[in-house]
Amino acid sequence: MKLSVIIVNYNVSAFLEQALASALKAMRGIEGEIFVVDNHSVDNSVAMVKAKFPQVKLIENQDNVGFAKANNQAIRISSGEYVLLLNPDTLVEEDTFSKCIDFMDRTPDCGGLGVKMVDGQGRFLPESKRGIPYPKASFYKLFGLSKLFPKSQKFGAYHATYIGEDETHEVEVLAGAYMMMRRSVLDEVGLLDEDYFMYGEDIDLSYRILKGGYKNYYFPETRIIHYKGESTKKGSLNYVYIFYKAMQIFAKKHFSANNAKIFNIAIDAAIWLRASLAALKRIFSRLMLPLLDMLLIFAGLFALSTYWDHNVLYQRNSFFPDFYFYAILPSYTLLWLVAIWLSGGYQKPVNRQKLNRGIIAGTVVILLIYALLPETARFSRAVVVMGAVWSLFAVNTLRSLLAKWKLIEMDTRRTSQRVAIVGGPEECERVLGMVQSMNVPREFVGIVTTEPVQNENHLCVGQLSDLSDLLTIYQINEVIFCAKDIPADQIISWMNRLQDRQLEFKIAPEDSLSLIGSNSIFTSDELYALPLQSIYQKRCRHQKRTFDVVSSVVLLLFFVFDIWFVERKGGFVRNLFDVLFGRKSWVGLRLTVSESEKPLAPGVLHPADAYPNNAFSDEMLVRLEEIYARDYSVRNDLGIMTKCFGKLGSNR
């Protein structure tokens, strides 16, 4: 057997589906085998592989054993002359495997081979070629000298920036995302070191290949897309800690005692420096907008109240008491901030619709509370209304200024996302139907076909050869490629050619309900080391139960108002007490609850209820539930309840 491909997966089902589809195409004409080692995913990864790729050899782990150990499991039972470690978040070209095998066949001193990698926007990934992280190389990288002198072999050693992107060349380190090796070399130097849970194991193995007398090569005559270049949160504390700790394991294992000591001191300093900067940046990033909003809203309320007190109440021989300024106005401000947060107004990128919805909702809540207070505790409603107008103006102006100064990113997709689908007419129409069923606001421009259309098609706006001009003419800013009709090498070439056009690229795998890209609809962007936000986690279940209790109490407090907006009033009363006492949840699942999971309380509402105009297929309903369960948050439940308020009396 010529080639064994090994893919380790953890909760990235949609990425894995695309990777396997592309790997099978690249395997044509090659005697080989493909392994998937699943590290106890809780999404539908295992079921998807069994259903769609029965020819793949699947290993199901009952725990997340890490990248190195999982790869070793498959390597030990594989039988290929060459072994390829391939990430699930990749897309390979149709001739990638054959080109790499041909190069290694004619290059006997090649122990390991890596290829040119680009991210989901077609940009070159520097980790395609790297050097050993010696103390000096790491120092130059950590303190930015490699960026200042990229052509220097001394300063640019970490990412081998002195080697051209399109130059086949010896390198020291291969990337674990695509790492092809001779089995005979692995038998000689050993498998991946299982002391590394994630990160560092590819560096360690590359170094041992070199020490064994073989060479590693960077081979840019074929390319792959590696989405991890976009999706890994490299500024996170978790990433900083895991990555640099892996470097310490490497130094202790391979460097002399003195060099290892120096390296570890430098690494410790780097960990503290990067961790401190990451923490400060994260805190500042999360608190900047709420703090600025708080100052603006309170300042406006204070000024309005002072004016009203001196110019209106004074003429009526009345005035605001002191506690109105230091207790009531801060309370109003806090309610508006909480409402903005619950509506998603502090999510990134900033969305004006969610922001304004939060302010309006906060205003309604304040006025409802005002109406329930005794006469002696009621102050001016005019200040509340004027404060709401001021808040809308102030926070929107603030975001416009911050966006102009490039301190925040605004979400313009709801108003300006213009989409074209590229592929054959039949597949394009399938993908169009899928995109429309996702209920994500987009303006569909048309279909760009791969060949001349025989019959007149009103959806067709042009051919693939004219894509650059079509993007300009129709002001298209999102392109979806149909993998069924367009080879991966053409997709990558177009992405590379158009990478400076500020476009969003997505790929629709054949027979899949997923769109793969940095902002995919039905795709998790988190990879191996990033925790899954599952509704089955104890913390998330506790949050859900707390939300159910709090929301039920609030609904009871405002029952005289709620009841008029609910269709089935008797059912609403029953549901209120059922949710309050844990017999039901306001939002629940029906199709994907596994017997192995702890049972969830039945839901009054279902995630699909938020899309009343869509007739979802059973498969789409399953995927919708998986997304809801995987990415659970209190905000999601609140959003579904708000959209479906009239259905809170439903009896499922």
PDB file of N, CA, C and O in Angstrom, residues 69-115:
ATOM      1  N   LYS A  69      -1.177  11.253  20.625  1.00  0.00           N
ATOM      2  CA  LYS A  69      -1.581   9.883  20.941  1.00  0.00           C
ATOM      3  C   LYS A  69      -2.601   9.363  19.941  1.00  0.00           C
ATOM      4  O   LYS A  69      -2.552   8.190  19.523  1.00  0.00           O
ATOM      5  N   ALA A  70      -3.523  10.218  19.517  1.00  0.00           N
ATOM      6  CA  ALA A  70      -4.543   9.791  18.558  1.00  0.00           C
ATOM      7  C   ALA A  70      -3.914   9.440  17.210  1.00  0.00           C
ATOM      8  O   ALA A  70      -4.276   8.441  16.584  1.00  0.00           O
ATOM      9  N   ASN A  71      -2.968  10.253  16.756  1.00  0.00           N
ATOM     10  CA  ASN A  71      -2.281   9.936  15.504  1.00  0.00           C
ATOM     11  C   ASN A  71      -1.519   8.625  15.608  1.00  0.00           C
ATOM     12  O   ASN A  71      -1.538   7.804  14.685  1.00  0.00           O
ATOM     13  N   ASN A  72      -0.856   8.422  16.739  1.00  0.00           N
ATOM     14  CA  ASN A  72      -0.080   7.186  16.924  1.00  0.00           C
ATOM     15  C   ASN A  72      -0.965   5.950  16.886  1.00  0.00           C
ATOM     16  O   ASN A  72      -0.550   4.882  16.424  1.00  0.00           O
ATOM     17  N   GLN A  73      -2.192   6.061  17.384  1.00  0.00           N
ATOM     18  CA  GLN A  73      -3.119   4.926  17.345  1.00  0.00           C
ATOM     19  C   GLN A  73      -3.294   4.424  15.912  1.00  0.00           C
ATOM     20  O   GLN A  73      -3.278   3.208  15.657  1.00  0.00           O
ATOM     21  N   ALA A  74      -3.489   5.350  14.994  1.00  0.00           N
ATOM     22  CA  ALA A  74      -3.713   4.966  13.599  1.00  0.00           C
ATOM     23  C   ALA A  74      -2.411   4.578  12.905  1.00  0.00           C
ATOM     24  O   ALA A  74      -2.396   3.655  12.087  1.00  0.00           O
ATOM     25  N   ILE A  75      -1.319   5.282  13.218  1.00  0.00           N
ATOM     26  CA  ILE A  75      -0.040   4.961  12.572  1.00  0.00           C
ATOM     27  C   ILE A  75       0.336   3.510  12.832  1.00  0.00           C
ATOM     28  O   ILE A  75       0.814   2.797  11.944  1.00  0.00           O
ATOM     29  N   ARG A  76       0.110   3.045  14.056  1.00  0.00           N
ATOM     30  CA  ARG A  76       0.527   1.688  14.440  1.00  0.00           C
ATOM     31  C   ARG A  76      -0.215   0.604  13.652  1.00  0.00           C
ATOM     32  O   ARG A  76       0.311  -0.497  13.470  1.00  0.00           O
ATOM     33  N   ILE A  77      -1.429   0.883  13.203  1.00  0.00           N
ATOM     34  CA  ILE A  77      -2.183  -0.149  12.479  1.00  0.00           C
ATOM     35  C   ILE A  77      -2.267   0.157  10.985  1.00  0.00           C
ATOM     36  O   ILE A  77      -2.911  -0.586  10.237  1.00  0.00           O
ATOM     37  N   SER A  78      -1.652   1.247  10.540  1.00  0.00           N
ATOM     38  CA  SER A  78      -1.660   1.580   9.115  1.00  0.00           C
ATOM     39  C   SER A  78      -0.591   0.764   8.393  1.00  0.00           C
ATOM     40  O   SER A  78       0.307   0.190   9.017  1.00  0.00           O
ATOM     41  N   SER A  79      -0.673   0.755   7.069  1.00  0.00           N
ATOM     42  CA  SER A  79       0.268  -0.080   6.312  1.00  0.00           C
ATOM     43  C   SER A  79       0.840   0.611   5.086  1.00  0.00           C
ATOM     44  O   SER A  79       1.453  -0.037   4.241  1.00  0.00           O
ATOM     45  N   GLY A  80       0.662   1.909   4.948  1.00  0.00           N
ATOM     46  CA  GLY A  80       1.163   2.622   3.779  1.00  0.00           C
ATOM     47  C   GLY A  80       2.671   2.835   3.814  1.00  0.00           C
ATOM     48  O   GLY A  80       3.274   2.959   4.882  1.00  0.00           O
ATOM     49  N   GLU A  81       3.259   2.896   2.625  1.00  0.00           N
ATOM     50  CA  GLU A  81       4.687   3.230   2.514  1.00  0.00           C
ATOM     51  C   GLU A  81       4.935   4.644   3.023  1.00  0.00           C
ATOM     52  O   GLU A  81       5.979   4.944   3.597  1.00  0.00           O
ATOM     53  N   TYR A  82       3.959   5.513   2.785  1.00  0.00           N
ATOM     54  CA  TYR A  82       4.004   6.885   3.282  1.00  0.00           C
ATOM     55  C   TYR A  82       2.832   7.102   4.243  1.00  0.00           C
ATOM     56  O   TYR A  82       1.740   6.563   4.043  1.00  0.00           O
ATOM     57  N   VAL A  83       3.082   7.895   5.264  1.00  0.00           N
ATOM     58  CA  VAL A  83       2.051   8.226   6.250  1.00  0.00           C
ATOM     59  C   VAL A  83       1.830   9.735   6.214  1.00  0.00           C
ATOM     60  O   VAL A  83       2.787  10.509   6.327  1.00  0.00           O
ATOM     61  N   LEU A  84       0.579  10.140   6.056  1.00  0.00           N
ATOM     62  CA  LEU A  84       0.244  11.567   6.016  1.00  0.00           C
ATOM     63  C   LEU A  84      -0.619  11.921   7.217  1.00  0.00           C
ATOM     64  O   LEU A  84      -1.699  11.354   7.412  1.00  0.00           O
ATOM     65  N   LEU A  85      -0.140  12.869   8.013  1.00  0.00           N
ATOM     66  CA  LEU A  85      -0.954  13.442   9.089  1.00  0.00           C
ATOM     67  C   LEU A  85      -1.666  14.660   8.508  1.00  0.00           C
ATOM     68  O   LEU A  85      -1.025  15.606   8.051  1.00  0.00           O
ATOM     69  N   LEU A  86      -2.999  14.638   8.543  1.00  0.00           N
ATOM     70  CA  LEU A  86      -3.795  15.689   7.906  1.00  0.00           C
ATOM     71  C   LEU A  86      -4.826  16.215   8.893  1.00  0.00           C
ATOM     72  O   LEU A  86      -5.557  15.443   9.511  1.00  0.00           O
ATOM     73  N   ASN A  87      -4.901  17.529   9.036  1.00  0.00           N
ATOM     74  CA  ASN A  87      -5.894  18.127   9.927  1.00  0.00           C
ATOM     75  C   ASN A  87      -7.293  18.045   9.319  1.00  0.00           C
ATOM     76  O   ASN A  87      -7.446  18.092   8.092  1.00  0.00           O
ATOM     77  N   PRO A  88      -8.328  18.006  10.157  1.00  0.00           N
ATOM     78  CA  PRO A  88      -9.693  17.984   9.616  1.00  0.00           C
ATOM     79  C   PRO A  88     -10.127  19.322   9.038  1.00  0.00           C
ATOM     80  O   PRO A  88     -11.073  19.377   8.254  1.00  0.00           O
ATOM     81  N   ASP A  89      -9.465  20.391   9.428  1.00  0.00           N
ATOM     82  CA  ASP A  89      -9.837  21.728   8.942  1.00  0.00           C
ATOM     83  C   ASP A  89      -9.023  22.094   7.706  1.00  0.00           C
ATOM     84  O   ASP A  89      -8.494  23.207   7.596  1.00  0.00           O
ATOM     85  N   THR A  90      -8.910  21.159   6.761  1.00  0.00           N
ATOM     86  CA  THR A  90      -8.124  21.379   5.553  1.00  0.00           C
ATOM     87  C   THR A  90      -8.923  20.977   4.321  1.00  0.00           C
ATOM     88  O   THR A  90      -9.887  20.219   4.393  1.00  0.00           O
ATOM     89  N   LEU A  91      -8.478  21.491   3.193  1.00  0.00           N
ATOM     90  CA  LEU A  91      -8.998  21.090   1.889  1.00  0.00           C
ATOM     91  C   LEU A  91      -7.800  20.900   0.979  1.00  0.00           C
ATOM     92  O   LEU A  91      -7.003  21.830   0.785  1.00  0.00           O
ATOM     93  N   VAL A  92      -7.629  19.692   0.431  1.00  0.00           N
ATOM     94  CA  VAL A  92      -6.464  19.403  -0.417  1.00  0.00           C
ATOM     95  C   VAL A  92      -6.881  19.430  -1.879  1.00  0.00           C
ATOM     96  O   VAL A  92      -8.039  19.159  -2.226  1.00  0.00           O
ATOM     97  N   GLU A  93      -5.925  19.749  -2.734  1.00  0.00           N
ATOM     98  CA  GLU A  93      -6.181  19.721  -4.175  1.00  0.00           C
ATOM     99  C   GLU A  93      -6.243  18.277  -4.665  1.00  0.00           C
ATOM    100  O   GLU A  93      -5.707  17.364  -4.027  1.00  0.00           O
ATOM    101  N   GLU A  94      -6.866  18.086  -5.833  1.00  0.00           N
ATOM    102  CA  GLU A  94      -7.080  16.734  -6.350  1.00  0.00           C
ATOM    103  C   GLU A  94      -5.779  15.985  -6.621  1.00  0.00           C
ATOM    104  O   GLU A  94      -5.737  14.749  -6.562  1.00  0.00           O
ATOM    105  N   ASP A  95      -4.699  16.694  -6.956  1.00  0.00           N
ATOM    106  CA  ASP A  95      -3.418  16.037  -7.251  1.00  0.00           C
ATOM    107  C   ASP A  95      -2.383  16.221  -6.152  1.00  0.00           C
ATOM    108  O   ASP A  95      -1.199  15.956  -6.356  1.00  0.00           O
ATOM    109  N   THR A  96      -2.829  16.687  -4.971  1.00  0.00           N
ATOM    110  CA  THR A  96      -1.877  16.939  -3.889  1.00  0.00           C
ATOM    111  C   THR A  96      -1.135  15.674  -3.487  1.00  0.00           C
ATOM    112  O   THR A  96       0.103  15.659  -3.388  1.00  0.00           O
ATOM    113  N   PHE A  97      -1.865  14.598  -3.252  1.00  0.00           N
ATOM    114  CA  PHE A  97      -1.221  13.367  -2.785  1.00  0.00           C
ATOM    115  C   PHE A  97      -0.274  12.795  -3.836  1.00  0.00           C
ATOM    116  O   PHE A  97       0.845  12.379  -3.526  1.00  0.00           O
ATOM    117  N   SER A  98      -0.720  12.773  -5.102  1.00  0.00           N
ATOM    118  CA  SER A  98       0.112  12.186  -6.157  1.00  0.00           C
ATOM    119  C   SER A  98       1.387  13.005  -6.378  1.00  0.00           C
ATOM    120  O   SER A  98       2.462  12.439  -6.590  1.00  0.00           O
ATOM    121  N   LYS A  99       1.273  14.328  -6.319  1.00  0.00           N
ATOM    122  CA  LYS A  99       2.461  15.167  -6.491  1.00  0.00           C
ATOM    123  C   LYS A  99       3.455  14.959  -5.347  1.00  0.00           C
ATOM    124  O   LYS A  99       4.666  14.886  -5.562  1.00  0.00           O
ATOM    125  N   CYS A 100       2.933  14.860  -4.129  1.00  0.00           N
ATOM    126  CA  CYS A 100       3.824  14.678  -2.977  1.00  0.00           C
ATOM    127  C   CYS A 100       4.502  13.303  -3.016  1.00  0.00           C
ATOM    128  O   CYS A 100       5.697  13.177  -2.731  1.00  0.00           O
ATOM    129  N   ILE A 101       3.740  12.280  -3.370  1.00  0.00           N
ATOM    130  CA  ILE A 101       4.320  10.932  -3.457  1.00  0.00           C
ATOM    131  C   ILE A 101       5.391  10.891  -4.538  1.00  0.00           C
ATOM    132  O   ILE A 101       6.475  10.314  -4.348  1.00  0.00           O
ATOM    133  N   ASP A 102       5.108  11.530  -5.682  1.00  0.00           N
ATOM    134  CA  ASP A 102       6.087  11.559  -6.773  1.00  0.00           C
ATOM    135  C   ASP A 102       7.376  12.243  -6.332  1.00  0.00           C
ATOM    136  O   ASP A 102       8.485  11.770  -6.628  1.00  0.00           O
ATOM    137  N   PHE A 103       7.255  13.366  -5.601  1.00  0.00           N
ATOM    138  CA  PHE A 103       8.443  14.071  -5.126  1.00  0.00           C
ATOM    139  C   PHE A 103       9.246  13.198  -4.157  1.00  0.00           C
ATOM    140  O   PHE A 103      10.476  13.109  -4.252  1.00  0.00           O
ATOM    141  N   MET A 104       8.572  12.542  -3.244  1.00  0.00           N
ATOM    142  CA  MET A 104       9.281  11.720  -2.268  1.00  0.00           C
ATOM    143  C   MET A 104       9.881  10.469  -2.914  1.00  0.00           C
ATOM    144  O   MET A 104      10.951  10.001  -2.506  1.00  0.00           O
ATOM    145  N   ASP A 105       9.212   9.941  -3.945  1.00  0.00           N
ATOM    146  CA  ASP A 105       9.767   8.782  -4.653  1.00  0.00           C
ATOM    147  C   ASP A 105      11.097   9.122  -5.323  1.00  0.00           C
ATOM    148  O   ASP A 105      12.016   8.285  -5.363  1.00  0.00           O
ATOM    149  N   ARG A 106      11.197  10.350  -5.845  1.00  0.00           N
ATOM    150  CA  ARG A 106      12.420  10.719  -6.555  1.00  0.00           C
ATOM    151  C   ARG A 106      13.414  11.474  -5.678  1.00  0.00           C
ATOM    152  O   ARG A 106      14.446  11.937  -6.174  1.00  0.00           O
ATOM    153  N   THR A 107      13.082  11.617  -4.387  1.00  0.00           N
ATOM    154  CA  THR A 107      13.981  12.316  -3.447  1.00  0.00           C
ATOM    155  C   THR A 107      14.215  11.411  -2.250  1.00  0.00           C
ATOM    156  O   THR A 107      13.561  11.540  -1.207  1.00  0.00           O
ATOM    157  N   PRO A 108      15.133  10.461  -2.369  1.00  0.00           N
ATOM    158  CA  PRO A 108      15.293   9.437  -1.323  1.00  0.00           C
ATOM    159  C   PRO A 108      15.730   9.978   0.036  1.00  0.00           C
ATOM    160  O   PRO A 108      15.495   9.321   1.052  1.00  0.00           O
ATOM    161  N   ASP A 109      16.354  11.162   0.069  1.00  0.00           N
ATOM    162  CA  ASP A 109      16.773  11.685   1.370  1.00  0.00           C
ATOM    163  C   ASP A 109      15.650  12.449   2.075  1.00  0.00           C
ATOM    164  O   ASP A 109      15.835  12.994   3.167  1.00  0.00           O
ATOM    165  N   CYS A 110      14.463  12.512   1.440  1.00  0.00           N
ATOM    166  CA  CYS A 110      13.325  13.232   2.029  1.00  0.00           C
ATOM    167  C   CYS A 110      12.644  12.344   3.066  1.00  0.00           C
ATOM    168  O   CYS A 110      12.027  11.331   2.715  1.00  0.00           O
ATOM    169  N   GLY A 111      12.762  12.738   4.328  1.00  0.00           N
ATOM    170  CA  GLY A 111      12.091  11.995   5.386  1.00  0.00           C
ATOM    171  C   GLY A 111      10.702  12.510   5.664  1.00  0.00           C
ATOM    172  O   GLY A 111       9.806  11.761   6.053  1.00  0.00           O
ATOM    173  N   GLY A 112      10.497  13.833   5.470  1.00  0.00           N
ATOM    174  CA  GLY A 112       9.194  14.443   5.706  1.00  0.00           C
ATOM    175  C   GLY A 112       8.932  15.556   4.717  1.00  0.00           C
ATOM    176  O   GLY A 112       9.868  16.197   4.216  1.00  0.00           O
ATOM    177  N   LEU A 113       7.653  15.780   4.404  1.00  0.00           N
ATOM    178  CA  LEU A 113       7.288  16.755   3.381  1.00  0.00           C
ATOM    179  C   LEU A 113       6.087  17.577   3.836  1.00  0.00           C
ATOM    180  O   LEU A 113       5.101  17.044   4.348  1.00  0.00           O
ATOM    181  N   GLY A 114       6.182  18.902   3.653  1.00  0.00           N
ATOM    182  CA  GLY A 114       5.065  19.804   3.895  1.00  0.00           C
ATOM    183  C   GLY A 114       4.744  20.573   2.636  1.00  0.00           C
ATOM    184  O   GLY A 114       5.563  20.636   1.706  1.00  0.00           O
ATOM    185  N   VAL A 115       3.558  21.158   2.571  1.00  0.00           N
ATOM    186  CA  VAL A 115       3.116  21.843   1.356  1.00  0.00           C
ATOM    187  C   VAL A 115       2.767  23.299   1.668  1.00  0.00           C
ATOM    188  O   VAL A 115       2.757  23.726   2.822  1.00  0.00           O
TER     189      VAL A 115
END
